[in-house]
């Protein structure tokens, strides 16, 4: 195979080859960046939550009648709901909650030791600490792991008129408020700390060491969520009956959704996932166009080269040589496309990073994408190449 | 060198069978320069295609340099073409995208020579046809005669047993045609075996041996003495062609 | 002559159907995908109230009561700030509001089932400021009336449609009189509430007088921030709870500066009484500025649109190289046509006529692809449901882009083909 001569002959068709090279380079650029987006999303989804997402059931509900505007009535119904739900076989614990881990917005508040309010001026995360208003059962729902002090008990439930609330906070929050000192018994603007629990994935958009949370033993009337921890394998059974159980306590509620923490996580990343899917769809189309292009170029380029192939055959090229000759051209274009493709990958990455969060391109996905394109290109060229190699050598002596 | 015995070549279409060659026999010895003439459609081209292993035949036996070619597969045929035959085509058949050098190089690549050997042969062949200085040119930058000389260099570079020329001067004006013919003669004097298909009777006459194909068969085989080259023994067909021209 | 060109074009297409099929397929894929995304961008970037978008201003204030260097002017303000804005007579119209929700039913119906209703608690000026289209009746006249205006959708759900002005509606257990019913009102984006991902929500089901909503402790359904504890929304009148938004309609630039002054004086008075610890920053953004500031056009879609634009380029390049081989194969015919006297220009026009026809065919297929891509987009990104609309404007763009793309892809092959020498091809 005379690569130099092939290269020179490609250079004579600069424009046509250039088109193919740019096309390949852009394809490569888009494919690699799309897969980066898709991989980013998968990585986020696979990041450990620190809680048992498959066995936590969430019910979203809203009261539809005006009666629920009476807090005492609303809370009485909520407690009855909880009792009924916990009585179901397979339920470990249930609590109302005004928010979920991993959500944008939510109920956040500021947090500081009563003697050190200025700490908020140096740490902006302390102004937006997620508050989980719930019963003490939330500790069982999330399987909170105690690090210091004690967990909340039912006697900690805050009642109107009580003076100080007992609270449990996460480890990173404790660390940022008190460093290595013990936090137990300390008084904050949100109450007295009785326990510190291990961090879990509460706010994925914040750094790993800022997974703050405060667990406050208080029921907010008409809380939007019920959280239910179920025994392994019981999820669907409970899911199927929970609406009826709640409505049997009092029917004037709109149960908007019953789902798992895993569904919630997926929904949180739905936008990223959706975007990644769109980019993957684009990739599929690009591969399709690459197939069309490789096939058509081999096909049409070859049809005008019939004579030349005939000459080659007459001068002693075997079928195999012709096959390799046609494929070699594809490979050479692919190689050039890959070279410029690396520039395209970086260019498109920079362009996309102006509009969304995207990781920097890495070597391995790039190499994989190049190989995939090369294989696809080769396969698409194969059929026309076989056809070409069947051109009989006798063509050489025919004029025109 | 080349021995065809009772070769038949039949083209079949749905309704008719055409005999392009019928019980065709011809023997060419090493060192001969044979001109093959004949009217259009007589089977000249078919003969050349069969002789050059470009096309198969239906019956008969063909020995090329001692090798019986019937029964050889495509790869073996390719190898034979590459090693034993040098082609010179009417329209040169150079690859337009390749330089002169790369064109001559092409058959050598399939031969599997190493770079040094190829270089030596290419330079030698181009020197022989007087185009050594033009090796970087593209075919389109050369005149027709020069292109045909490149094609001859390409045929020579592989040091074939036999040169097959198909109307080598058919696309050239008389001056260029003359140069090409002189080149072929001098190659023959150096020992090359040449079979040339032509319909130029003058060319047929200036070679040592001329055969005529009519209706797929050799009608007469003449051996001209060099001094009798001026004498004319035209067949009716050749006369007719001359008048037509 | 044009007729002849068109005829020739169809003949050419018939002669190499595979090649043209591939050209048309690639072009329509590229155009279709781009078009679908342009439809999304177009919906997101469109000006929902073009005749006065430059005269409507969103008010942001920096009245946060804790000293905090991180604080920027907030888009939400307190009840007292909103009332201060409402008091000014500089704007021709002022709208202050917050969003809530409740369940609604026909108060006189026997059926006790209720429909979920999104509520905007606001003042009468809201309707004039937003040009809300009334089908029946009109706006409530007082900010504390026990009256409501309802949207078309809820009117259908609760009353089965028609003129129901004067009927009673039950909301969260309270009874209100319907005084106005809106026509179907598509406002895309929902310019007056683009924050908290509300930009592509439908217009509300119920418009409730603001004071009435507070008196009835309607819940606050969008962002609220506070430095004081509060339990029910009626508490918020006196406390530092930030949850309302305000828009003003200012006729002249001089009104704008006058209103800015008005806000500044108000902030200054707060500062003097020690209630404004942070820097005085009050911002007025007109509709388009406000939408831009809040990234109403989803950056992800922009990024994807750029990618689809590149994809279209790839498709055009692909079509171009296909056509290049096609013209190369037709060298002889082109040479012949030139030899019998077709001028270079005529050959060019013929080529362009042909590619325009290809473009038109491609655009038709592209529209089908666009529709499919929009469906796929909604499937992948449900937030686009109210945005993915292929309107006439986008369709026209689609046809235009397809024709341009097709013509661009043919230009080089054409020029190249016309450069083949006549003699060389006919020898």
PDB file of N, CA and C in Angstrom, chain A residues 300-348:
ATOM      1  N   UNK A 300     -19.822   6.269  -4.482  1.00  0.00           N
ATOM      2  CA  UNK A 300     -19.788   7.164  -5.634  1.00  0.00           C
ATOM      3  C   UNK A 300     -18.360   7.454  -6.084  1.00  0.00           C
ATOM      4  N   UNK A 301     -17.495   7.548  -5.121  1.00  0.00           N
ATOM      5  CA  UNK A 301     -16.104   7.788  -5.466  1.00  0.00           C
ATOM      6  C   UNK A 301     -15.578   6.598  -6.259  1.00  0.00           C
ATOM      7  N   UNK A 302     -16.020   5.427  -5.860  1.00  0.00           N
ATOM      8  CA  UNK A 302     -15.562   4.212  -6.521  1.00  0.00           C
ATOM      9  C   UNK A 302     -16.143   4.104  -7.920  1.00  0.00           C
ATOM     10  N   UNK A 303     -17.410   4.523  -8.053  1.00  0.00           N
ATOM     11  CA  UNK A 303     -18.029   4.380  -9.364  1.00  0.00           C
ATOM     12  C   UNK A 303     -17.280   5.228 -10.388  1.00  0.00           C
ATOM     13  N   UNK A 304     -16.721   6.341  -9.934  1.00  0.00           N
ATOM     14  CA  UNK A 304     -15.985   7.125 -10.914  1.00  0.00           C
ATOM     15  C   UNK A 304     -14.545   6.627 -11.031  1.00  0.00           C
ATOM     16  N   UNK A 305     -14.174   5.697 -10.174  1.00  0.00           N
ATOM     17  CA  UNK A 305     -12.822   5.163 -10.238  1.00  0.00           C
ATOM     18  C   UNK A 305     -12.772   3.775 -10.849  1.00  0.00           C
ATOM     19  N   UNK A 306     -13.896   3.351 -11.417  1.00  0.00           N
ATOM     20  CA  UNK A 306     -13.951   2.007 -12.002  1.00  0.00           C
ATOM     21  C   UNK A 306     -12.743   1.716 -12.875  1.00  0.00           C
ATOM     22  N   UNK A 307     -12.491   2.682 -13.742  1.00  0.00           N
ATOM     23  CA  UNK A 307     -11.408   2.516 -14.706  1.00  0.00           C
ATOM     24  C   UNK A 307     -10.069   2.312 -13.974  1.00  0.00           C
ATOM     25  N   UNK A 308      -9.850   3.181 -12.979  1.00  0.00           N
ATOM     26  CA  UNK A 308      -8.565   3.120 -12.281  1.00  0.00           C
ATOM     27  C   UNK A 308      -8.415   1.792 -11.542  1.00  0.00           C
ATOM     28  N   UNK A 309      -9.545   1.354 -10.973  1.00  0.00           N
ATOM     29  CA  UNK A 309      -9.494   0.058 -10.285  1.00  0.00           C
ATOM     30  C   UNK A 309      -9.168  -1.039 -11.292  1.00  0.00           C
ATOM     31  N   UNK A 310      -9.797  -0.941 -12.493  1.00  0.00           N
ATOM     32  CA  UNK A 310      -9.528  -1.906 -13.554  1.00  0.00           C
ATOM     33  C   UNK A 310      -8.043  -1.926 -13.914  1.00  0.00           C
ATOM     34  N   UNK A 311      -7.463  -0.736 -14.014  1.00  0.00           N
ATOM     35  CA  UNK A 311      -6.027  -0.651 -14.343  1.00  0.00           C
ATOM     36  C   UNK A 311      -5.203  -1.336 -13.260  1.00  0.00           C
ATOM     37  N   UNK A 312      -5.570  -1.038 -12.026  1.00  0.00           N
ATOM     38  CA  UNK A 312      -4.831  -1.663 -10.917  1.00  0.00           C
ATOM     39  C   UNK A 312      -4.901  -3.180 -11.005  1.00  0.00           C
ATOM     40  N   UNK A 313      -6.129  -3.648 -11.317  1.00  0.00           N
ATOM     41  CA  UNK A 313      -6.300  -5.090 -11.408  1.00  0.00           C
ATOM     42  C   UNK A 313      -5.448  -5.631 -12.551  1.00  0.00           C
ATOM     43  N   UNK A 314      -5.465  -4.923 -13.701  1.00  0.00           N
ATOM     44  CA  UNK A 314      -4.707  -5.372 -14.863  1.00  0.00           C
ATOM     45  C   UNK A 314      -3.213  -5.432 -14.543  1.00  0.00           C
ATOM     46  N   UNK A 315      -2.772  -4.500 -13.707  1.00  0.00           N
ATOM     47  CA  UNK A 315      -1.346  -4.442 -13.399  1.00  0.00           C
ATOM     48  C   UNK A 315      -0.981  -5.383 -12.261  1.00  0.00           C
ATOM     49  N   UNK A 316      -1.929  -6.175 -11.822  1.00  0.00           N
ATOM     50  CA  UNK A 316      -1.556  -7.220 -10.887  1.00  0.00           C
ATOM     51  C   UNK A 316      -2.088  -7.088  -9.479  1.00  0.00           C
ATOM     52  N   UNK A 317      -3.010  -6.090  -9.232  1.00  0.00           N
ATOM     53  CA  UNK A 317      -3.574  -5.992  -7.887  1.00  0.00           C
ATOM     54  C   UNK A 317      -4.557  -7.133  -7.663  1.00  0.00           C
ATOM     55  N   UNK A 318      -4.425  -7.774  -6.503  1.00  0.00           N
ATOM     56  CA  UNK A 318      -5.393  -8.807  -6.158  1.00  0.00           C
ATOM     57  C   UNK A 318      -6.654  -8.138  -5.629  1.00  0.00           C
ATOM     58  N   UNK A 319      -7.741  -8.906  -5.528  1.00  0.00           N
ATOM     59  CA  UNK A 319      -8.978  -8.352  -4.989  1.00  0.00           C
ATOM     60  C   UNK A 319      -8.739  -7.740  -3.616  1.00  0.00           C
ATOM     61  N   UNK A 320      -7.943  -8.460  -2.842  1.00  0.00           N
ATOM     62  CA  UNK A 320      -7.646  -8.008  -1.486  1.00  0.00           C
ATOM     63  C   UNK A 320      -6.965  -6.633  -1.507  1.00  0.00           C
ATOM     64  N   UNK A 321      -6.045  -6.471  -2.484  1.00  0.00           N
ATOM     65  CA  UNK A 321      -5.339  -5.195  -2.573  1.00  0.00           C
ATOM     66  C   UNK A 321      -6.313  -4.053  -2.845  1.00  0.00           C
ATOM     67  N   UNK A 322      -7.278  -4.347  -3.732  1.00  0.00           N
ATOM     68  CA  UNK A 322      -8.255  -3.306  -4.068  1.00  0.00           C
ATOM     69  C   UNK A 322      -9.105  -2.971  -2.853  1.00  0.00           C
ATOM     70  N   UNK A 323      -9.520  -4.024  -2.142  1.00  0.00           N
ATOM     71  CA  UNK A 323     -10.324  -3.835  -0.935  1.00  0.00           C
ATOM     72  C   UNK A 323      -9.585  -2.930   0.045  1.00  0.00           C
ATOM     73  N   UNK A 324      -8.316  -3.253   0.246  1.00  0.00           N
ATOM     74  CA  UNK A 324      -7.529  -2.465   1.201  1.00  0.00           C
ATOM     75  C   UNK A 324      -7.336  -1.043   0.689  1.00  0.00           C
ATOM     76  N   UNK A 325      -7.191  -0.923  -0.637  1.00  0.00           N
ATOM     77  CA  UNK A 325      -7.014   0.407  -1.215  1.00  0.00           C
ATOM     78  C   UNK A 325      -8.214   1.291  -0.905  1.00  0.00           C
ATOM     79  N   UNK A 326      -9.430   0.738  -1.090  1.00  0.00           N
ATOM     80  CA  UNK A 326     -10.629   1.528  -0.831  1.00  0.00           C
ATOM     81  C   UNK A 326     -10.746   1.834   0.664  1.00  0.00           C
ATOM     82  N   UNK A 327     -10.501   0.826   1.489  1.00  0.00           N
ATOM     83  CA  UNK A 327     -10.612   1.037   2.934  1.00  0.00           C
ATOM     84  C   UNK A 327      -9.539   2.002   3.430  1.00  0.00           C
ATOM     85  N   UNK A 328      -8.342   1.886   2.829  1.00  0.00           N
ATOM     86  CA  UNK A 328      -7.235   2.726   3.291  1.00  0.00           C
ATOM     87  C   UNK A 328      -7.584   4.195   3.133  1.00  0.00           C
ATOM     88  N   UNK A 329      -8.291   4.496   2.064  1.00  0.00           N
ATOM     89  CA  UNK A 329      -8.660   5.886   1.860  1.00  0.00           C
ATOM     90  C   UNK A 329      -9.573   6.340   2.992  1.00  0.00           C
ATOM     91  N   UNK A 330     -10.532   5.476   3.329  1.00  0.00           N
ATOM     92  CA  UNK A 330     -11.435   5.772   4.433  1.00  0.00           C
ATOM     93  C   UNK A 330     -10.650   5.972   5.734  1.00  0.00           C
ATOM     94  N   UNK A 331      -9.673   5.071   5.951  1.00  0.00           N
ATOM     95  CA  UNK A 331      -8.910   5.163   7.200  1.00  0.00           C
ATOM     96  C   UNK A 331      -8.081   6.431   7.263  1.00  0.00           C
ATOM     97  N   UNK A 332      -7.521   6.782   6.122  1.00  0.00           N
ATOM     98  CA  UNK A 332      -6.674   7.973   6.098  1.00  0.00           C
ATOM     99  C   UNK A 332      -7.505   9.219   6.399  1.00  0.00           C
ATOM    100  N   UNK A 333      -8.696   9.268   5.771  1.00  0.00           N
ATOM    101  CA  UNK A 333      -9.588  10.404   6.038  1.00  0.00           C
ATOM    102  C   UNK A 333      -9.982  10.387   7.511  1.00  0.00           C
ATOM    103  N   UNK A 334     -10.228   9.207   8.034  1.00  0.00           N
ATOM    104  CA  UNK A 334     -10.615   9.061   9.435  1.00  0.00           C
ATOM    105  C   UNK A 334      -9.487   9.563  10.350  1.00  0.00           C
ATOM    106  N   UNK A 335      -8.278   9.227   9.954  1.00  0.00           N
ATOM    107  CA  UNK A 335      -7.116   9.643  10.751  1.00  0.00           C
ATOM    108  C   UNK A 335      -7.007  11.169  10.774  1.00  0.00           C
ATOM    109  N   UNK A 336      -7.166  11.756   9.594  1.00  0.00           N
ATOM    110  CA  UNK A 336      -7.095  13.217   9.533  1.00  0.00           C
ATOM    111  C   UNK A 336      -8.250  13.827  10.310  1.00  0.00           C
ATOM    112  N   UNK A 337      -9.445  13.218  10.133  1.00  0.00           N
ATOM    113  CA  UNK A 337     -10.612  13.695  10.873  1.00  0.00           C
ATOM    114  C   UNK A 337     -10.375  13.621  12.372  1.00  0.00           C
ATOM    115  N   UNK A 338      -9.701  12.562  12.816  1.00  0.00           N
ATOM    116  CA  UNK A 338      -9.441  12.408  14.250  1.00  0.00           C
ATOM    117  C   UNK A 338      -8.499  13.491  14.743  1.00  0.00           C
ATOM    118  N   UNK A 339      -7.513  13.807  13.916  1.00  0.00           N
ATOM    119  CA  UNK A 339      -6.564  14.844  14.311  1.00  0.00           C
ATOM    120  C   UNK A 339      -7.288  16.173  14.529  1.00  0.00           C
ATOM    121  N   UNK A 340      -8.087  16.569  13.516  1.00  0.00           N
ATOM    122  CA  UNK A 340      -8.828  17.825  13.670  1.00  0.00           C
ATOM    123  C   UNK A 340      -9.950  17.650  14.686  1.00  0.00           C
ATOM    124  N   UNK A 341     -10.405  16.392  14.824  1.00  0.00           N
ATOM    125  CA  UNK A 341     -11.459  16.099  15.792  1.00  0.00           C
ATOM    126  C   UNK A 341     -11.051  16.483  17.208  1.00  0.00           C
ATOM    127  N   UNK A 342      -9.786  16.313  17.515  1.00  0.00           N
ATOM    128  CA  UNK A 342      -9.318  16.652  18.859  1.00  0.00           C
ATOM    129  C   UNK A 342      -9.481  18.150  19.093  1.00  0.00           C
ATOM    130  N   UNK A 343      -9.198  18.930  18.052  1.00  0.00           N
ATOM    131  CA  UNK A 343      -9.424  20.373  18.168  1.00  0.00           C
ATOM    132  C   UNK A 343     -10.918  20.648  18.339  1.00  0.00           C
ATOM    133  N   UNK A 344     -11.731  19.929  17.542  1.00  0.00           N
ATOM    134  CA  UNK A 344     -13.180  20.139  17.616  1.00  0.00           C
ATOM    135  C   UNK A 344     -13.707  19.768  19.003  1.00  0.00           C
ATOM    136  N   UNK A 345     -13.176  18.689  19.561  1.00  0.00           N
ATOM    137  CA  UNK A 345     -13.616  18.259  20.889  1.00  0.00           C
ATOM    138  C   UNK A 345     -13.380  19.376  21.891  1.00  0.00           C
ATOM    139  N   UNK A 346     -12.183  19.951  21.834  1.00  0.00           N
ATOM    140  CA  UNK A 346     -11.866  20.998  22.800  1.00  0.00           C
ATOM    141  C   UNK A 346     -12.680  22.251  22.528  1.00  0.00           C
ATOM    142  N   UNK A 347     -12.812  22.602  21.253  1.00  0.00           N
ATOM    143  CA  UNK A 347     -13.570  23.804  20.895  1.00  0.00           C
ATOM    144  C   UNK A 347     -15.016  23.699  21.343  1.00  0.00           C
ATOM    145  N   UNK A 348     -15.642  22.580  21.030  1.00  0.00           N
ATOM    146  CA  UNK A 348     -17.053  22.410  21.385  1.00  0.00           C
ATOM    147  C   UNK A 348     -17.205  22.361  22.901  1.00  0.00           C
TER     148      UNK A 348
END
